[in-house]
Amino acid sequence: MLIDLFSPSVQHSLDIAGIFVFAISGALLAVRKNFDVFGMAVLAEVTALGGGLIRDVIIGAVPPAAFTDLGYFLTPLLATVIVFFLHPEVERITKAVGVFDAAGLGLFCVTGTVKAYGHGLGLVFAATLGLATAVGGGVLRDILAHEVPSLLRWDRDLYAVPAMVGAALAALLLRFGALEGPAYAVPVVTAFVLRLLAMRFHWRAPRAWHRRSAATEEV
Amino acid sequence: MLIDLFSPSVQHSLDIAGIFVFAISGALLAVRKNFDVFGMAVLAEVTALGGGLIRDVIIGAVPPAAFTDLGYFLTPLLATVIVFFLHPEVERITKAVGVFDAAGLGLFCVTGTVKAYGHGLGLVFAATLGLATAVGGGVLRDILAHEVPSLLRWDRDLYAVPAMVGAALAALLLRFGALEGPAYAVPVVTAFVLRLLAMRFHWRAPRAWHRRSAATEEV
Amino acid sequence: MLIDLFSPSVQHSLDIAGIFVFAISGALLAVRKNFDVFGMAVLAEVTALGGGLIRDVIIGAVPPAAFTDLGYFLTPLLATVIVFFLHPEVERITKAVGVFDAAGLGLFCVTGTVKAYGHGLGLVFAATLGLATAVGGGVLRDILAHEVPSLLRWDRDLYAVPAMVGAALAALLLRFGALEGPAYAVPVVTAFVLRLLAMRFHWRAPRAWHRRSAATEEV
């Protein structure tokens, strides 16, 4: 069943689902920043497609997937329409959005790694671009919205580390030719579960050594 | 006459004119941000050439036009010199600058669409890159100047929508092989006039549904 | 001896050294911005490799050097570890870091110019990309850290101008086929020394004409 699950057409559906939830987060930030409907659409598109765009430009896969697949392009516009009319309802289910976002994170860090590896990059670099695929759109979203990238802030639950683990795992499995069939789900689910746990238990990454101890002393 | 108007050499002159007015807006923002003359030149170059640069990197037309045509490169430096010595005078004719900027917007959204289409992109994507060509430089300018991109703010007169209409119109005409001779002017002038009307009547785009009604209730 | 100094392997060592000091400046800014260790690594990588990445994407040299050389990738992580544990000590030797940074600036503006020229760009554009190689990482660092790019601020000692002079000199020497052997050191050292002088004597670039005189009158 899992083999069917990741056939090309199902892979495409999962991509669309990931793009959709990322676009929701972009459109919601636009609402909070008081942007108009056009700004919502821009943030939705950039959040959903920006990570893959960065990856494709770096590996030379131009025009990028975002500019060849109409489904990829239209999905963020659908998310924009939904948030435009229903954003208080969407805000209320933030937790559910967070779960879907975690699923998108898990999926994109693996598909990004696979695509970069397929273009001949080394394993470390393929995993790095897998990470960039998963988190790049969110960084571009925050830069356009004139916010400190939430990816870099210490007071946010771990976001990049789950994607990093998933991408590294995918690269390892690729190395041993084992990222096939059901095994494809292993790094996706690992990243997904790690992100859910990070949200549930508010996992944080440490800050620089002395600053942290200084902060402790202050207390 | 219009056919002559858009011969290659006149097309190039129009490009230069559009680059010049975009560069003026970049250099003026640098003055307002209290940047030095080098910062003025950087913002002028980025504002004028950034949109085309993004387009060319995405369609794989490297090195981009901005790095092969010396006229494209030197024009923003000329704009910088003028603003450096005469910026109060230039500020005073802001309205005239706005008209020229609208002309640049109309021109770039069409040339960008045509170039992307010529590189084999679909119509929707070609029009999107036409829009990116017209507004991308301004977004990069605002990011470098550490401002909220004026493109995304709801309290600014419509800027992207005229370019979007022009780009879509150009794509449609391309589709039917009709973007030739005098017809080339149709989308350019449409975007130009729409932008002028938006400035004249302070057209705005709506914000998300409930927020807007909430704001109304507050009043 | 100087000919040996710039043999490929020594060139690579110098690149690594430049990457290391640029990465230190990125990691230190992350500490000041209170980012966690992951944010430190991101800023270190981006500061060290961002300029070359921009250059390589623009000239079409993909995948960029940053994604093919493991040494380039791991060096910023080493810098992150050092700053993580020893950042008060590193802050204390800021002046020494500044000297190394000046060396990186001198080196990168020349290697960037040479690489762009080798990909067929004209001299002016090659020098521009040499400048972008030297300063681009710092601009991306400041954008990610949500700061006004220090490159553009008038109240900072000249940073871009030394790199510009070095890149222009390198382009001139390339033009006359004279950037070989010991002559390679000429533009590197020129940019390096100019930057040291700018730091020592707090050289600034002028701001726009009237604003400056207005400021004088206020005093």
Coordinates of C-alpha atoms in Angstrom, one line a residue, chain C residues 30-215:
Chain C
A30 CA 23.6 35.8 15.6
V31 CA 24.8 35.8 19.2
R32 CA 24.1 39.5 19.5
K33 CA 20.6 38.9 18.0
N34 CA 20.0 36.2 20.6
F35 CA 19.5 33.5 18.0
D36 CA 20.0 29.8 18.9
V37 CA 22.8 27.6 17.8
F38 CA 21.0 26.7 14.6
G39 CA 20.5 30.4 13.8
M40 CA 24.2 30.9 14.4
A41 CA 25.1 28.1 11.9
V42 CA 22.7 29.6 9.3
L43 CA 24.1 33.1 9.6
A44 CA 27.7 31.7 9.5
E45 CA 27.0 29.7 6.3
V46 CA 25.1 32.6 4.6
T47 CA 27.7 35.2 5.5
A48 CA 30.6 33.1 4.4
L49 CA 29.1 31.5 1.2
G50 CA 26.3 33.9 0.2
G51 CA 28.4 36.3 -1.9
G52 CA 29.9 33.4 -4.0
L53 CA 26.5 31.8 -4.3
I54 CA 25.0 35.0 -5.8
R55 CA 27.9 35.2 -8.2
D56 CA 27.6 31.6 -9.3
V57 CA 23.8 31.7 -9.8
I58 CA 24.2 34.9 -11.9
I59 CA 27.0 33.5 -14.1
G60 CA 25.3 30.1 -14.4
A61 CA 28.0 28.2 -12.6
V62 CA 25.6 25.7 -11.0
P63 CA 25.7 23.9 -8.7
P64 CA 27.7 26.7 -7.0
A65 CA 31.1 26.2 -5.5
A66 CA 29.5 26.3 -2.0
F67 CA 27.6 23.1 -2.9
T68 CA 30.4 21.1 -4.3
D69 CA 33.3 21.7 -1.8
L70 CA 32.8 20.1 1.5
G71 CA 35.6 22.2 3.1
Y72 CA 33.6 25.4 2.2
F73 CA 30.5 23.9 3.8
L74 CA 32.1 22.6 7.1
T75 CA 34.3 25.7 7.8
P76 CA 31.4 27.9 8.9
L77 CA 30.2 25.1 11.2
L78 CA 33.6 25.1 12.8
A79 CA 33.3 28.8 13.2
T80 CA 29.9 28.3 14.8
V81 CA 31.2 25.9 17.4
I82 CA 34.0 28.2 18.3
V83 CA 31.7 31.2 18.7
F84 CA 29.2 29.1 20.6
F85 CA 31.7 28.2 23.3
L86 CA 34.0 31.2 23.2
H87 CA 32.1 34.2 22.0
P88 CA 33.1 36.6 24.7
E89 CA 36.7 35.8 23.9
V90 CA 36.0 36.2 20.2
E91 CA 34.2 39.6 20.8
R92 CA 37.3 40.7 22.7
I93 CA 39.5 40.2 19.7
T94 CA 37.1 42.1 17.4
K95 CA 40.0 44.2 16.0
A96 CA 41.9 41.1 15.0
V97 CA 38.7 39.7 13.4
G98 CA 38.4 43.0 11.5
V99 CA 41.9 42.5 10.1
F100 CA 41.1 39.0 8.9
D101 CA 37.8 40.2 7.5
A102 CA 39.7 42.8 5.5
A103 CA 41.9 40.0 4.2
G104 CA 38.8 38.0 3.2
L105 CA 37.4 41.1 1.5
G106 CA 40.6 41.6 -0.5
L107 CA 40.8 38.0 -1.5
F108 CA 37.1 37.5 -2.4
C109 CA 36.8 40.6 -4.6
V110 CA 39.7 39.3 -6.7
T111 CA 38.7 35.6 -6.9
G112 CA 35.1 36.7 -7.7
T113 CA 36.3 39.0 -10.5
V114 CA 38.5 36.2 -11.9
K115 CA 35.7 33.6 -11.9
A116 CA 33.1 35.9 -13.5
Y117 CA 35.6 36.9 -16.2
G118 CA 36.4 33.3 -16.8
H119 CA 32.7 32.7 -17.5
G120 CA 32.8 35.3 -20.3
L121 CA 31.5 38.4 -18.6
G122 CA 32.8 41.8 -19.6
L123 CA 35.3 43.6 -17.4
V124 CA 32.8 46.0 -15.8
F125 CA 30.4 43.1 -15.0
A126 CA 33.2 40.8 -13.8
A127 CA 34.4 43.5 -11.4
T128 CA 30.8 44.1 -10.2
L129 CA 30.4 40.4 -9.4
G130 CA 33.8 40.5 -7.7
L131 CA 32.4 43.2 -5.5
A132 CA 29.2 41.2 -5.0
T133 CA 31.3 38.1 -4.0
A134 CA 33.1 40.1 -1.4
V135 CA 30.1 42.0 0.2
G136 CA 27.0 39.9 -0.8
G137 CA 27.3 37.5 2.1
G138 CA 27.3 40.3 4.6
V139 CA 24.2 41.8 3.0
L140 CA 22.3 38.5 3.2
R141 CA 23.5 38.1 6.8
D142 CA 22.0 41.5 7.7
I143 CA 18.8 40.8 5.9
L144 CA 18.3 37.5 7.6
A145 CA 19.1 39.1 11.0
H146 CA 16.6 41.8 10.3
E147 CA 19.1 44.7 10.3
V148 CA 19.7 47.6 8.0
P149 CA 22.6 46.2 5.8
S150 CA 25.7 47.7 7.4
L151 CA 27.1 48.0 3.8
L152 CA 24.6 50.7 3.0
R153 CA 24.9 52.8 6.2
W154 CA 26.7 56.0 6.0
D155 CA 28.0 55.8 9.6
R156 CA 30.2 52.8 8.9
D157 CA 33.8 52.9 7.8
L158 CA 34.2 52.3 4.0
Y159 CA 33.7 48.7 3.2
A160 CA 32.6 48.4 -0.4
V161 CA 34.9 50.9 -1.9
P162 CA 38.1 49.0 -1.0
A163 CA 36.5 45.9 -2.6
M164 CA 35.5 47.9 -5.6
V165 CA 39.0 49.2 -6.1
G166 CA 40.4 45.7 -5.7
A167 CA 37.9 44.3 -8.2
A168 CA 38.5 47.1 -10.7
L169 CA 42.3 46.6 -10.5
A170 CA 41.9 42.9 -10.9
A171 CA 39.7 43.4 -14.0
L172 CA 42.3 45.8 -15.5
L173 CA 45.1 43.4 -14.9
L174 CA 43.0 40.6 -16.5
R175 CA 42.4 42.8 -19.5
F176 CA 46.1 43.1 -20.1
G177 CA 46.8 39.5 -19.2
A178 CA 48.9 40.6 -16.3
L179 CA 47.0 39.0 -13.4
E180 CA 49.5 36.2 -13.1
G181 CA 52.0 35.1 -10.5
P182 CA 53.0 37.8 -8.1
A183 CA 50.8 40.3 -9.8
Y184 CA 47.8 38.4 -8.4
A185 CA 48.7 39.8 -5.0
V186 CA 48.5 43.5 -6.1
P187 CA 44.7 43.9 -6.1
V188 CA 44.3 41.7 -3.1
V189 CA 46.7 43.7 -1.0
T190 CA 45.4 47.0 -2.4
A191 CA 41.8 46.2 -1.2
F192 CA 43.2 44.8 2.1
V193 CA 45.3 47.9 2.9
L194 CA 42.5 50.3 1.8
R195 CA 40.1 48.6 4.2
L196 CA 42.6 48.7 7.0
L197 CA 43.1 52.4 6.4
A198 CA 39.4 53.0 6.3
M199 CA 39.0 51.3 9.7
R200 CA 42.0 53.1 11.1
F201 CA 40.9 56.6 10.0
H202 CA 37.2 56.1 9.9
W203 CA 36.8 57.0 6.3
R204 CA 33.2 57.6 5.3
A205 CA 31.5 58.1 2.0
P206 CA 29.5 61.3 1.4
R207 CA 25.8 61.5 1.6
A208 CA 23.6 63.3 -0.9
W209 CA 24.6 66.9 -1.4
H210 CA 21.8 69.1 0.2
R211 CA 21.1 66.7 3.1
R212 CA 24.7 67.0 4.1
S213 CA 24.8 70.8 4.0
A214 CA 21.5 70.9 5.8
A215 CA 22.9 68.8 8.5

